[in-house]
Coordinates of C-alpha atoms in Angstrom, one line a residue:
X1 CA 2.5 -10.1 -17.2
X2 CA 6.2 -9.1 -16.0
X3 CA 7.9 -12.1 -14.8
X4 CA 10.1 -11.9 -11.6
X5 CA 12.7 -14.8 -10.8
X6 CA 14.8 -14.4 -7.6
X7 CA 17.9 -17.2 -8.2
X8 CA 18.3 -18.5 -4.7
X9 CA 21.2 -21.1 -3.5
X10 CA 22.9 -22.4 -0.5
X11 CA 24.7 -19.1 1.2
X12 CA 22.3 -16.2 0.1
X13 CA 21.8 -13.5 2.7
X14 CA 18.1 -13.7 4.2
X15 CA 17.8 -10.1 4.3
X16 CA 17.8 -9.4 0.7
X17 CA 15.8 -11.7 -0.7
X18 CA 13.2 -11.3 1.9
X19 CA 13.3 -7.8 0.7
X20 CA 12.6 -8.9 -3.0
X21 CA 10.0 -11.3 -1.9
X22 CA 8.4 -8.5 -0.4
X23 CA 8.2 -6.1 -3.2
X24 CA 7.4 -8.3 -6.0
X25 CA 5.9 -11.5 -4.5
X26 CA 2.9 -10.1 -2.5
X27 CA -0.2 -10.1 -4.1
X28 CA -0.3 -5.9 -4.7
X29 CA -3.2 -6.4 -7.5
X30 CA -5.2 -4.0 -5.9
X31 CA -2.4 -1.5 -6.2
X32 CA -1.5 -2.4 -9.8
X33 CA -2.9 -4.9 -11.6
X34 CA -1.6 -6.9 -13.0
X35 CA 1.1 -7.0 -10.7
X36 CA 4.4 -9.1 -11.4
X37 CA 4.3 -12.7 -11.9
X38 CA 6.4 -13.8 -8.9
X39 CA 8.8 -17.4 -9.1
X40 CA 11.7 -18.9 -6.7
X41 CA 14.4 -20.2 -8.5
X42 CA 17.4 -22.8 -7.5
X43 CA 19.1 -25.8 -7.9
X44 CA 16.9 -27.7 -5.2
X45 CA 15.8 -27.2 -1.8
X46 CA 18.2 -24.5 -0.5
X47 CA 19.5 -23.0 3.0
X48 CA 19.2 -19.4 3.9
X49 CA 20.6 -18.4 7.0
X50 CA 18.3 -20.6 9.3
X51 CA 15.8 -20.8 7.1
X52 CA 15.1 -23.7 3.9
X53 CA 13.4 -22.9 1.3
X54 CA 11.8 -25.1 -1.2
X55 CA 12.0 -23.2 -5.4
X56 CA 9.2 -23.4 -7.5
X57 CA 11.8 -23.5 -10.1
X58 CA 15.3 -24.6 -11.4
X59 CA 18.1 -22.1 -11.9
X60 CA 17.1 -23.3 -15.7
X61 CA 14.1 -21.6 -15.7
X62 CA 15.7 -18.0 -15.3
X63 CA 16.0 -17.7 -18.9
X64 CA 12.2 -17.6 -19.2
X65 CA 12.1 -14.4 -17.0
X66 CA 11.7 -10.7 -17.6
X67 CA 13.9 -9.8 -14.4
X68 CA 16.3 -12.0 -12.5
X69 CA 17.5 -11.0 -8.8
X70 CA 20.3 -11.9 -7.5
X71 CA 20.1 -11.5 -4.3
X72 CA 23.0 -10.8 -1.6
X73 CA 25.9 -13.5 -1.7
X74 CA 27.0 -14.3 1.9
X75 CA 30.8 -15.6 1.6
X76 CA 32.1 -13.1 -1.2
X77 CA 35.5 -14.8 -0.5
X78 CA 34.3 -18.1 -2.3
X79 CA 33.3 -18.4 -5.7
X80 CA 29.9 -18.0 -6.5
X81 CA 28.2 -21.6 -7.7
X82 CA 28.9 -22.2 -11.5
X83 CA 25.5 -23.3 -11.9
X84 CA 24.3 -20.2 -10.6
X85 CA 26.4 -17.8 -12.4
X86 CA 26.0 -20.0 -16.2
X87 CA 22.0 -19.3 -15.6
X88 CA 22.3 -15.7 -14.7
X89 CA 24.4 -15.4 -17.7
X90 CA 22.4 -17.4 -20.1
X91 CA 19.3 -15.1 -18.9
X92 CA 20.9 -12.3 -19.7
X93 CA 21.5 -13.5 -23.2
X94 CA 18.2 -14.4 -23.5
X95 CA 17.3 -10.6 -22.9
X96 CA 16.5 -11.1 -19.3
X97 CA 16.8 -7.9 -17.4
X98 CA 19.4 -9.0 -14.4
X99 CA 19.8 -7.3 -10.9
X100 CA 22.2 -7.9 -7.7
X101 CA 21.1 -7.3 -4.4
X102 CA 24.1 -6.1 -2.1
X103 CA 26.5 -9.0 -2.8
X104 CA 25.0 -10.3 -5.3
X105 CA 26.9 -8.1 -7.6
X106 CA 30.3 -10.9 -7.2
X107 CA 27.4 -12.9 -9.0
X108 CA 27.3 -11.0 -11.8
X109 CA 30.8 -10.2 -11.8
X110 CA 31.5 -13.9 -12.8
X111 CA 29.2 -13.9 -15.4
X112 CA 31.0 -11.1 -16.6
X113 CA 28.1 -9.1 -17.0
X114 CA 29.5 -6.0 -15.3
X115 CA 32.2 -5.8 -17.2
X116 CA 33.1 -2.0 -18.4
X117 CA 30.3 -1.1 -16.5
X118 CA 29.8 0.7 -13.6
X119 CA 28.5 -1.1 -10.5
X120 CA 27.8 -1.0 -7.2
X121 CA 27.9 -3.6 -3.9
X122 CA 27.8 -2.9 -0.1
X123 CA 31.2 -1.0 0.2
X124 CA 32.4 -3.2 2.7
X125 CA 32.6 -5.7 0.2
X126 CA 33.7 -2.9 -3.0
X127 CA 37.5 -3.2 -2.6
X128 CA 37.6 -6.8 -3.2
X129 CA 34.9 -6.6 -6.0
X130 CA 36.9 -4.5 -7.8
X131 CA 40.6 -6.8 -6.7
X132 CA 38.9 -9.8 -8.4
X133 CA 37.5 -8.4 -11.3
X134 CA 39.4 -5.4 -12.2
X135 CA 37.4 -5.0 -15.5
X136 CA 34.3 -3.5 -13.3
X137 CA 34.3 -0.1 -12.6
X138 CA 32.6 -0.6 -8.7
X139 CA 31.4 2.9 -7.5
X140 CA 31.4 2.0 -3.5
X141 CA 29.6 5.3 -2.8
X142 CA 26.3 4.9 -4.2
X143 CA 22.7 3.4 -3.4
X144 CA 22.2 1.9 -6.9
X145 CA 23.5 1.9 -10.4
X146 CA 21.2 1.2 -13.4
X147 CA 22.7 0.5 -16.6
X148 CA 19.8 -0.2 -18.2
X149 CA 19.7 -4.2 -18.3
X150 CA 22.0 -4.9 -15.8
X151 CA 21.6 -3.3 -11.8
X152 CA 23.6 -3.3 -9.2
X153 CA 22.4 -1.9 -5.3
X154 CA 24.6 -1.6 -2.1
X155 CA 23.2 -3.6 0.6
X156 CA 20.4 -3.7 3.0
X157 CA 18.2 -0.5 2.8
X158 CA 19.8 0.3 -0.5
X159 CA 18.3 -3.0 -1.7
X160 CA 14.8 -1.4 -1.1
X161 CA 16.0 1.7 -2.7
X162 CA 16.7 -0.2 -5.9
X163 CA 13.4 -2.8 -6.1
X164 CA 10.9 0.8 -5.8
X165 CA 13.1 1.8 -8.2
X166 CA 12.2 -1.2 -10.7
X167 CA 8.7 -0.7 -9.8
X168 CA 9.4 3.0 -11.1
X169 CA 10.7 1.7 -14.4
X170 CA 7.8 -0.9 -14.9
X171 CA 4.9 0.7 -13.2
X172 CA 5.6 4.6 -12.8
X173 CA 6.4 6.6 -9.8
X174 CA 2.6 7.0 -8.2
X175 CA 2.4 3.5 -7.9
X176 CA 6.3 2.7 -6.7
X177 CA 5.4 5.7 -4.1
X178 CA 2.2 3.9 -3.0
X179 CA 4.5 0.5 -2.7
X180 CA 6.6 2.5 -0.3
X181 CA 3.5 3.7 1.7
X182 CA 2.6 0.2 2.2
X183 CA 6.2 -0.3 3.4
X184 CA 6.6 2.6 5.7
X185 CA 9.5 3.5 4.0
X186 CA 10.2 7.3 2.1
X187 CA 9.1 7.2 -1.9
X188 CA 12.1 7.8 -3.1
X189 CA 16.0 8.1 -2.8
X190 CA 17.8 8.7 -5.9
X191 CA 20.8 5.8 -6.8
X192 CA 23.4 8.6 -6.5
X193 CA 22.9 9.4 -3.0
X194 CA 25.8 8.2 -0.4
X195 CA 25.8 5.1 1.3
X196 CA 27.3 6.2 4.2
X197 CA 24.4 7.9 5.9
X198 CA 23.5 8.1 9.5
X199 CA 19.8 6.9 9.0
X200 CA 19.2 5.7 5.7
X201 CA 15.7 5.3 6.8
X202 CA 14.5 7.9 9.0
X203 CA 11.4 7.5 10.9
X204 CA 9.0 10.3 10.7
X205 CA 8.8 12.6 13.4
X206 CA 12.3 11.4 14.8
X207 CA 15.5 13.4 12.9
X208 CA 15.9 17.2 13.0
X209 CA 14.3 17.7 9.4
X210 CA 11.0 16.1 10.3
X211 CA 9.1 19.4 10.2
X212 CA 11.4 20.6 7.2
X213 CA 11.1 18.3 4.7
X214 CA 7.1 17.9 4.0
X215 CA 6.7 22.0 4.7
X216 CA 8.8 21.5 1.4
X217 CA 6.9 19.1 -0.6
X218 CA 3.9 21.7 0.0
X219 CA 6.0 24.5 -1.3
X220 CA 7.7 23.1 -4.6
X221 CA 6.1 25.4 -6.9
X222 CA 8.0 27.8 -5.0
X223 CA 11.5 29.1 -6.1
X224 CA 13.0 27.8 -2.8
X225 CA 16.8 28.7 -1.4
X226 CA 18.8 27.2 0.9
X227 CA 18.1 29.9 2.9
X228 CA 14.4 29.7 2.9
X229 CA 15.1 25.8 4.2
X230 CA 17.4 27.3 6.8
X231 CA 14.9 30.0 8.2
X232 CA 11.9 27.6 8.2
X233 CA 14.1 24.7 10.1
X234 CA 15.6 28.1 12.7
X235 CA 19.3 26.9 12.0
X236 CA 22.2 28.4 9.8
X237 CA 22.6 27.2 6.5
X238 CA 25.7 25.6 7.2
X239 CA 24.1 23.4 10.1
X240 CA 20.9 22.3 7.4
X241 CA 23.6 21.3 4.8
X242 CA 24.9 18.8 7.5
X243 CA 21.8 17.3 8.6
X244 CA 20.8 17.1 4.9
X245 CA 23.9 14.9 4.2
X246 CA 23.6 13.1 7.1
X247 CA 19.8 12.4 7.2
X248 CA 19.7 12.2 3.1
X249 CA 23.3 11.6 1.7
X250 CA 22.8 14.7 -0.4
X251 CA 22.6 18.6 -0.5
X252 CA 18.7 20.4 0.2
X253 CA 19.2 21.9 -3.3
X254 CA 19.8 18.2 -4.9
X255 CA 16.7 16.8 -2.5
X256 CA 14.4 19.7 -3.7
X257 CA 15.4 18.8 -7.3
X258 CA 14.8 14.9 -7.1
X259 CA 11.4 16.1 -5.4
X260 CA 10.2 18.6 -8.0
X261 CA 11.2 15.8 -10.6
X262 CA 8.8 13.3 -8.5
X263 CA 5.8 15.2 -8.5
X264 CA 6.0 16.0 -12.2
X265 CA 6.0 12.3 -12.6
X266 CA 2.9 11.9 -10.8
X267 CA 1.2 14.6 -12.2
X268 CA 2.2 13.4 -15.6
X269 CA 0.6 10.5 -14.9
X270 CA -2.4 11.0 -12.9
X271 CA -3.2 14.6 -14.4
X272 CA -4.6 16.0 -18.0
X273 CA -2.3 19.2 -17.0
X274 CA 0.3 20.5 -19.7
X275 CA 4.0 20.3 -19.3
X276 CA 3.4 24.1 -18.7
X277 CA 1.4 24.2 -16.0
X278 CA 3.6 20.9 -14.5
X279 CA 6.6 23.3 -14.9
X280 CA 4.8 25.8 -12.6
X281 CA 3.5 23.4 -9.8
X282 CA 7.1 21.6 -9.7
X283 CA 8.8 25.0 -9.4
X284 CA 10.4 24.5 -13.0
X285 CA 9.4 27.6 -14.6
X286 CA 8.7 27.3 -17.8
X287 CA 8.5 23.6 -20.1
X288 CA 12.0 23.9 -21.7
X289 CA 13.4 23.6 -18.5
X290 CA 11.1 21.1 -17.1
X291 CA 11.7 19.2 -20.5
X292 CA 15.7 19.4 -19.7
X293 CA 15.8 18.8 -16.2
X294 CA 13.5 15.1 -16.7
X295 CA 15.1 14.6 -20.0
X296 CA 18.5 14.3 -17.9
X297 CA 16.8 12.7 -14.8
X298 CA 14.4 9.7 -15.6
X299 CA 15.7 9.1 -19.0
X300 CA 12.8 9.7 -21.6
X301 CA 11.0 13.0 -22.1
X302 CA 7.8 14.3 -20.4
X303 CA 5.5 13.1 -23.2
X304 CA 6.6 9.8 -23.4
X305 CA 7.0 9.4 -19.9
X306 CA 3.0 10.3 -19.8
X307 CA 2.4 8.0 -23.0
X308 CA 4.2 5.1 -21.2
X309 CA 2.9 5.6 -17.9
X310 CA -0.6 7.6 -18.1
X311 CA -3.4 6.3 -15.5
X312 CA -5.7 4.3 -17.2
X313 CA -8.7 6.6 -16.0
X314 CA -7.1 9.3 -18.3
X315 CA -9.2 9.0 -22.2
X316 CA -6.3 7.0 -24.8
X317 CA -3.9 6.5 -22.1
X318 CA -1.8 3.8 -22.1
X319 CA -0.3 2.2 -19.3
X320 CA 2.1 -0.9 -21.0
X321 CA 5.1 -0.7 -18.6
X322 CA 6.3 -3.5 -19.6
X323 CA 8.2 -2.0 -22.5
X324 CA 9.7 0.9 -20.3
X325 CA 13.0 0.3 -20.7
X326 CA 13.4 -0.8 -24.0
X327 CA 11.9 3.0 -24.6
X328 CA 14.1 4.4 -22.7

Protein backbone atom coordinates (compact mmCIF):
# COMPACT_ATOMS: atom_id res chain seq x y z
CA UNK A 1 0.00 0.00 0.00
CA UNK A 2 1.20 3.64 -1.18
CA UNK A 3 1.96 5.68 1.76
CA UNK A 4 0.92 9.39 1.87
CA UNK A 5 2.45 11.90 4.55
CA UNK A 6 1.29 15.51 4.37
CA UNK A 7 4.19 17.55 6.66
CA UNK A 8 2.04 19.94 8.52
CA UNK A 9 3.45 22.91 10.96
CA UNK A 10 2.49 26.11 12.55
CA UNK A 11 1.65 28.71 9.35
CA UNK A 12 0.34 26.17 6.60
CA UNK A 13 -2.47 27.46 4.54
CA UNK A 14 -5.86 25.52 5.38
CA UNK A 15 -6.84 25.33 1.89
CA UNK A 16 -4.29 23.14 0.58
CA UNK A 17 -3.93 20.63 2.90
CA UNK A 18 -7.58 20.29 3.21
CA UNK A 19 -7.35 19.62 -0.45
CA UNK A 20 -4.76 16.81 0.07
CA UNK A 21 -6.65 15.42 2.90
CA UNK A 22 -9.41 15.14 0.64
CA UNK A 23 -7.87 13.27 -2.19
CA UNK A 24 -5.78 10.85 -0.45
CA UNK A 25 -7.20 10.62 3.22
CA UNK A 26 -10.81 9.53 2.53
CA UNK A 27 -11.58 6.16 2.59
CA UNK A 28 -12.05 5.77 -1.65
CA UNK A 29 -11.63 1.75 -1.27
CA UNK A 30 -14.57 1.20 -3.08
CA UNK A 31 -13.14 3.27 -5.96
CA UNK A 32 -9.59 1.68 -5.74
CA UNK A 33 -8.60 -0.60 -3.45
CA UNK A 34 -6.33 -0.56 -1.88
CA UNK A 35 -6.37 3.03 -1.71
CA UNK A 36 -3.41 5.09 -0.19
CA UNK A 37 -2.29 4.66 3.30
CA UNK A 38 -3.07 8.15 4.64
CA UNK A 39 -0.72 9.82 7.80
CA UNK A 40 -0.43 13.57 9.39
CA UNK A 41 2.88 14.57 10.04
CA UNK A 42 4.50 17.41 12.38
CA UNK A 43 6.55 18.48 15.04
CA UNK A 44 3.49 18.35 17.62
CA UNK A 45 0.12 19.74 17.82
CA UNK A 46 0.08 22.47 15.11
CA UNK A 47 -2.18 25.67 14.10
CA UNK A 48 -3.78 26.09 10.79
CA UNK A 49 -5.43 29.10 10.21
CA UNK A 50 -8.15 28.71 13.03
CA UNK A 51 -8.00 25.38 13.14
CA UNK A 52 -5.39 22.76 15.50
CA UNK A 53 -4.57 19.87 14.40
CA UNK A 54 -3.24 16.95 16.34
CA UNK A 55 -0.32 14.60 13.79
CA UNK A 56 -0.44 11.05 13.91
CA UNK A 57 3.20 11.39 13.29
CA UNK A 58 6.59 13.36 13.66
CA UNK A 59 8.11 15.20 10.78
CA UNK A 60 10.69 12.06 11.48
CA UNK A 61 8.40 9.77 10.11
CA UNK A 62 8.40 11.29 6.55
CA UNK A 63 11.26 9.32 5.55
CA UNK A 64 9.12 6.15 5.85
CA UNK A 65 6.66 7.49 3.12
CA UNK A 66 6.14 6.94 -0.57
CA UNK A 67 4.86 10.59 -1.16
CA UNK A 68 5.37 13.60 1.05
CA UNK A 69 3.04 16.92 0.56
CA UNK A 70 4.06 19.93 1.39
CA UNK A 71 1.37 21.78 1.58
CA UNK A 72 1.04 25.72 0.96
CA UNK A 73 3.45 27.84 3.30
CA UNK A 74 1.55 31.02 4.58
CA UNK A 75 4.39 33.72 5.26
CA UNK A 76 6.85 33.03 2.25
CA UNK A 77 8.70 36.08 3.60
CA UNK A 78 9.98 33.97 6.69
CA UNK A 79 11.99 31.02 6.55
CA UNK A 80 10.41 27.88 6.33
CA UNK A 81 11.06 25.74 9.85
CA UNK A 82 14.53 23.93 9.76
CA UNK A 83 12.97 20.98 11.12
CA UNK A 84 10.61 20.93 8.43
CA UNK A 85 12.79 21.46 5.54
CA UNK A 86 15.79 18.74 7.07
CA UNK A 87 12.79 16.04 6.97
CA UNK A 88 11.55 16.90 3.59
CA UNK A 89 15.06 16.65 2.55
CA UNK A 90 16.01 13.50 4.31
CA UNK A 91 12.71 11.95 2.65
CA UNK A 92 13.73 12.69 -0.46
CA UNK A 93 17.00 10.93 0.06
CA UNK A 94 15.40 8.21 1.27
CA UNK A 95 13.57 7.90 -2.22
CA UNK A 96 10.49 9.55 -1.05
CA UNK A 97 8.51 11.05 -3.88
CA UNK A 98 8.10 14.98 -2.58
CA UNK A 99 5.35 17.50 -3.72
CA UNK A 100 4.50 21.33 -2.81
CA UNK A 101 1.25 22.55 -2.72
CA UNK A 102 1.06 26.38 -3.79
CA UNK A 103 3.63 27.73 -1.42
CA UNK A 104 4.96 24.97 -0.34
CA UNK A 105 7.37 25.07 -3.17
CA UNK A 106 9.74 27.85 -0.74
CA UNK A 107 9.79 24.45 1.20
CA UNK A 108 11.40 22.66 -1.11
CA UNK A 109 13.40 25.37 -2.30
CA UNK A 110 15.36 25.27 1.07
CA UNK A 111 15.93 21.87 0.91
CA UNK A 112 17.41 22.52 -2.30
CA UNK A 113 15.48 20.09 -3.94
CA UNK A 114 14.38 22.32 -6.85
CA UNK A 115 17.53 23.19 -7.69
CA UNK A 116 18.12 23.16 -11.71
CA UNK A 117 14.78 22.26 -11.99
CA UNK A 118 11.89 23.71 -13.16
CA UNK A 119 9.09 24.55 -10.69
CA UNK A 120 6.16 26.15 -10.18
CA UNK A 121 4.27 28.23 -7.06
CA UNK A 122 1.11 30.52 -7.03
CA UNK A 123 2.59 33.38 -9.28
CA UNK A 124 2.01 35.88 -6.77
CA UNK A 125 4.50 34.38 -4.83
CA UNK A 126 6.97 33.32 -8.21
CA UNK A 127 9.15 36.50 -8.32
CA UNK A 128 10.42 36.13 -4.90
CA UNK A 129 10.79 32.31 -5.26
CA UNK A 130 12.94 32.74 -7.88
CA UNK A 131 14.90 36.30 -5.93
CA UNK A 132 15.79 33.84 -3.02
CA UNK A 133 16.77 30.96 -4.73
CA UNK A 134 17.98 31.94 -8.08
CA UNK A 135 19.21 28.31 -8.75
CA UNK A 136 15.37 27.30 -9.48
CA UNK A 137 14.05 27.81 -12.74
CA UNK A 138 10.16 28.93 -11.37
CA UNK A 139 7.75 28.79 -14.43
CA UNK A 140 4.90 31.32 -12.87
CA UNK A 141 2.58 30.40 -15.69
CA UNK A 142 1.75 26.95 -15.22
CA UNK A 143 -0.78 24.57 -13.22
CA UNK A 144 1.86 21.95 -12.30
CA UNK A 145 5.32 20.87 -13.02
CA UNK A 146 6.34 17.08 -12.63
CA UNK A 147 9.80 16.26 -12.64
CA UNK A 148 9.41 12.96 -11.85
CA UNK A 149 10.28 12.74 -7.94
CA UNK A 150 9.92 16.19 -7.11
CA UNK A 151 6.32 18.32 -7.93
CA UNK A 152 5.57 21.60 -7.76
CA UNK A 153 1.59 23.04 -8.25
CA UNK A 154 0.38 26.80 -8.29
CA UNK A 155 -2.04 27.35 -5.72
CA UNK A 156 -5.62 26.67 -4.90
CA UNK A 157 -7.43 24.92 -7.74
CA UNK A 158 -4.13 24.13 -9.32
CA UNK A 159 -3.46 22.10 -6.10
CA UNK A 160 -6.35 19.83 -7.15
CA UNK A 161 -5.10 19.79 -10.62
CA UNK A 162 -1.81 18.35 -9.35
CA UNK A 163 -3.22 15.56 -6.53
CA UNK A 164 -5.72 13.92 -9.64
CA UNK A 165 -2.75 14.05 -11.29
CA UNK A 166 -0.73 11.76 -8.73
CA UNK A 167 -3.69 9.59 -8.66
CA UNK A 168 -3.04 9.44 -12.52
CA UNK A 169 0.47 8.33 -11.96
CA UNK A 170 -0.37 5.70 -9.17
CA UNK A 171 -3.74 4.56 -10.12
CA UNK A 172 -4.45 5.49 -13.93
CA UNK A 173 -6.67 8.01 -15.52
CA UNK A 174 -10.29 5.96 -15.19
CA UNK A 175 -9.93 5.95 -11.64
CA UNK A 176 -8.28 9.75 -11.13
CA UNK A 177 -11.40 10.73 -13.53
CA UNK A 178 -13.84 8.90 -11.15
CA UNK A 179 -11.98 10.85 -8.10
CA UNK A 180 -12.88 13.97 -9.87
CA UNK A 181 -16.56 12.92 -10.29
CA UNK A 182 -16.81 12.40 -6.69
CA UNK A 183 -15.37 16.03 -6.45
CA UNK A 184 -17.48 17.79 -8.94
CA UNK A 185 -14.55 19.01 -10.44
CA UNK A 186 -13.48 18.37 -14.60
CA UNK A 187 -11.14 15.04 -14.99
CA UNK A 188 -8.43 16.62 -16.16
CA UNK A 189 -6.37 19.81 -16.90
CA UNK A 190 -3.01 19.31 -18.22
CA UNK A 191 0.14 21.06 -15.92
CA UNK A 192 0.91 23.33 -18.88
CA UNK A 193 -2.22 25.10 -19.03
CA UNK A 194 -2.14 29.01 -17.73
CA UNK A 195 -2.80 30.01 -14.36
CA UNK A 196 -4.31 32.97 -15.10
CA UNK A 197 -7.72 31.89 -16.12
CA UNK A 198 -11.04 33.41 -15.61
CA UNK A 199 -12.70 30.17 -14.13
CA UNK A 200 -10.37 27.61 -13.40
CA UNK A 201 -13.28 25.61 -12.43
CA UNK A 202 -16.22 26.09 -14.46
CA UNK A 203 -19.50 24.89 -13.34
CA UNK A 204 -21.40 22.91 -15.88
CA UNK A 205 -24.04 24.45 -17.61
CA UNK A 206 -22.67 28.06 -16.64
CA UNK A 207 -19.67 29.41 -19.31
CA UNK A 208 -20.28 29.84 -23.07
CA UNK A 209 -18.64 26.33 -23.93
CA UNK A 210 -21.05 24.28 -21.84
CA UNK A 211 -22.84 22.85 -24.91
CA UNK A 212 -19.36 22.77 -26.82
CA UNK A 213 -17.19 20.88 -24.94
CA UNK A 214 -19.09 17.34 -24.25
CA UNK A 215 -20.65 17.57 -28.10
CA UNK A 216 -16.75 17.10 -28.42
CA UNK A 217 -15.97 14.35 -26.21
CA UNK A 218 -18.73 12.43 -28.27
CA UNK A 219 -17.05 13.28 -31.53
CA UNK A 220 -13.25 12.51 -30.87
CA UNK A 221 -12.97 9.82 -33.38
CA UNK A 222 -13.77 12.61 -35.60
CA UNK A 223 -11.05 14.64 -37.49
CA UNK A 224 -12.31 17.89 -35.77
CA UNK A 225 -11.23 21.67 -36.87
CA UNK A 226 -11.40 24.63 -35.24
CA UNK A 227 -13.92 25.47 -37.47
CA UNK A 228 -16.16 22.52 -36.81
CA UNK A 229 -15.89 23.83 -32.91
CA UNK A 230 -16.80 27.27 -34.20
CA UNK A 231 -19.97 26.26 -36.24
CA UNK A 232 -21.32 23.88 -33.59
CA UNK A 233 -20.76 26.77 -30.66
CA UNK A 234 -22.50 29.62 -33.76
CA UNK A 235 -19.45 32.06 -33.12
CA UNK A 236 -16.37 32.93 -35.25
CA UNK A 237 -13.30 31.13 -34.72
CA UNK A 238 -11.63 33.95 -33.44
CA UNK A 239 -14.35 34.48 -30.60
CA UNK A 240 -14.02 30.29 -29.58
CA UNK A 241 -10.26 30.76 -29.39
CA UNK A 242 -10.93 33.43 -26.64
CA UNK A 243 -13.34 31.72 -24.58
CA UNK A 244 -11.10 28.54 -24.96
CA UNK A 245 -8.25 30.49 -23.28
CA UNK A 246 -10.23 32.07 -20.91
CA UNK A 247 -12.47 29.20 -19.79
CA UNK A 248 -9.40 26.47 -20.32
CA UNK A 249 -6.00 28.47 -20.34
CA UNK A 250 -5.38 26.80 -23.67
CA UNK A 251 -6.28 26.60 -27.53
CA UNK A 252 -9.53 24.01 -28.72
CA UNK A 253 -6.82 22.27 -30.81
CA UNK A 254 -4.46 21.67 -27.54
CA UNK A 255 -7.89 20.74 -25.39
CA UNK A 256 -9.05 18.27 -28.25
CA UNK A 257 -5.55 16.73 -28.02
CA UNK A 258 -5.29 16.34 -24.15
CA UNK A 259 -8.94 14.79 -24.60
CA UNK A 260 -8.13 12.25 -27.39
CA UNK A 261 -4.98 11.40 -25.16
CA UNK A 262 -7.62 10.75 -22.10
CA UNK A 263 -9.84 8.44 -23.62
CA UNK A 264 -7.02 6.35 -25.06
CA UNK A 265 -5.99 6.02 -21.49
CA UNK A 266 -9.15 4.72 -20.41
CA UNK A 267 -9.70 2.60 -23.15
CA UNK A 268 -6.26 1.23 -22.62
CA UNK A 269 -7.16 0.35 -19.48
CA UNK A 270 -10.64 -0.75 -19.29
CA UNK A 271 -10.72 -2.23 -22.96
CA UNK A 272 -9.19 -5.60 -24.83
CA UNK A 273 -9.13 -3.11 -28.07
CA UNK A 274 -5.75 -2.75 -30.08
CA UNK A 275 -3.79 0.33 -30.28
CA UNK A 276 -5.41 0.32 -33.82
CA UNK A 277 -8.75 0.48 -33.14
CA UNK A 278 -7.75 3.08 -30.01
CA UNK A 279 -6.13 5.16 -32.71
CA UNK A 280 -9.48 5.28 -34.56
CA UNK A 281 -11.93 6.02 -31.55
CA UNK A 282 -9.41 8.81 -30.25
CA UNK A 283 -9.31 10.39 -33.73
CA UNK A 284 -5.47 9.40 -34.01
CA UNK A 285 -5.55 7.68 -37.19
CA UNK A 286 -3.55 5.09 -37.39
CA UNK A 287 -1.09 3.38 -34.18
CA UNK A 288 2.18 5.14 -35.11
CA UNK A 289 0.70 8.29 -34.45
CA UNK A 290 -1.19 7.31 -31.48
CA UNK A 291 2.14 5.55 -30.26
CA UNK A 292 3.96 9.20 -30.79
CA UNK A 293 1.50 11.48 -29.62
CA UNK A 294 1.19 9.29 -25.87
CA UNK A 295 4.73 8.47 -26.09
CA UNK A 296 5.31 12.40 -25.88
CA UNK A 297 2.33 13.01 -23.54
CA UNK A 298 2.05 10.65 -20.47
CA UNK A 299 5.54 9.48 -20.67
CA UNK A 300 5.57 5.62 -21.32
CA UNK A 301 4.23 3.93 -24.45
CA UNK A 302 0.63 2.53 -25.03
CA UNK A 303 1.64 -1.01 -24.07
CA UNK A 304 3.13 -0.40 -21.00
CA UNK A 305 0.80 2.19 -20.06
CA UNK A 306 -1.96 -0.91 -20.41
CA UNK A 307 0.61 -3.41 -18.66
CA UNK A 308 1.01 -0.93 -15.78
CA UNK A 309 -2.47 0.18 -15.50
CA UNK A 310 -4.84 -2.69 -17.08
CA UNK A 311 -8.26 -3.28 -15.02
CA UNK A 312 -7.98 -6.12 -13.08
CA UNK A 313 -11.28 -7.70 -14.76
CA UNK A 314 -9.09 -7.82 -18.07
CA UNK A 315 -7.38 -11.92 -18.11
CA UNK A 316 -3.18 -11.30 -17.02
CA UNK A 317 -3.69 -7.78 -16.34
CA UNK A 318 -1.78 -6.21 -13.95
CA UNK A 319 -2.64 -3.34 -12.04
CA UNK A 320 0.77 -2.61 -9.58
CA UNK A 321 0.76 1.26 -9.78
CA UNK A 322 2.83 1.57 -7.33
CA UNK A 323 5.89 1.24 -9.51
CA UNK A 324 4.53 3.81 -12.09
CA UNK A 325 6.95 6.14 -11.96
CA UNK A 326 9.96 4.36 -11.56
CA UNK A 327 8.71 2.95 -15.21
CA UNK A 328 8.34 5.85 -16.47
Amino acid sequence: MHTVALAVTDGMLHFELSLATEVFGSDLTHIVDPWYRFALCGPGPVQVGRFHLQPDHGLDHLPNADTVIVPGWADVAQNPPAELVDAVRTAHGEGARVVSLCTGAFVLAAAGLLDGKRATTHWAHARELARRHPKVSVDPGVLYVDNGDVLTSAGKAAALDLCLHLVRLDHGSSNANKIARRLVVPPHRDGGQAQFIATPVPAPGHHPLAELLPWALQRLDEPLTVEDLARQARMSSRHLSRHFKSLTGTTPLQWLHTQRIRHAQELLETTNDTVDTIATATGMGTATTLRRHFHRTVGVPPDTYRRTFRSPTHPGSGNDARHRRHEA
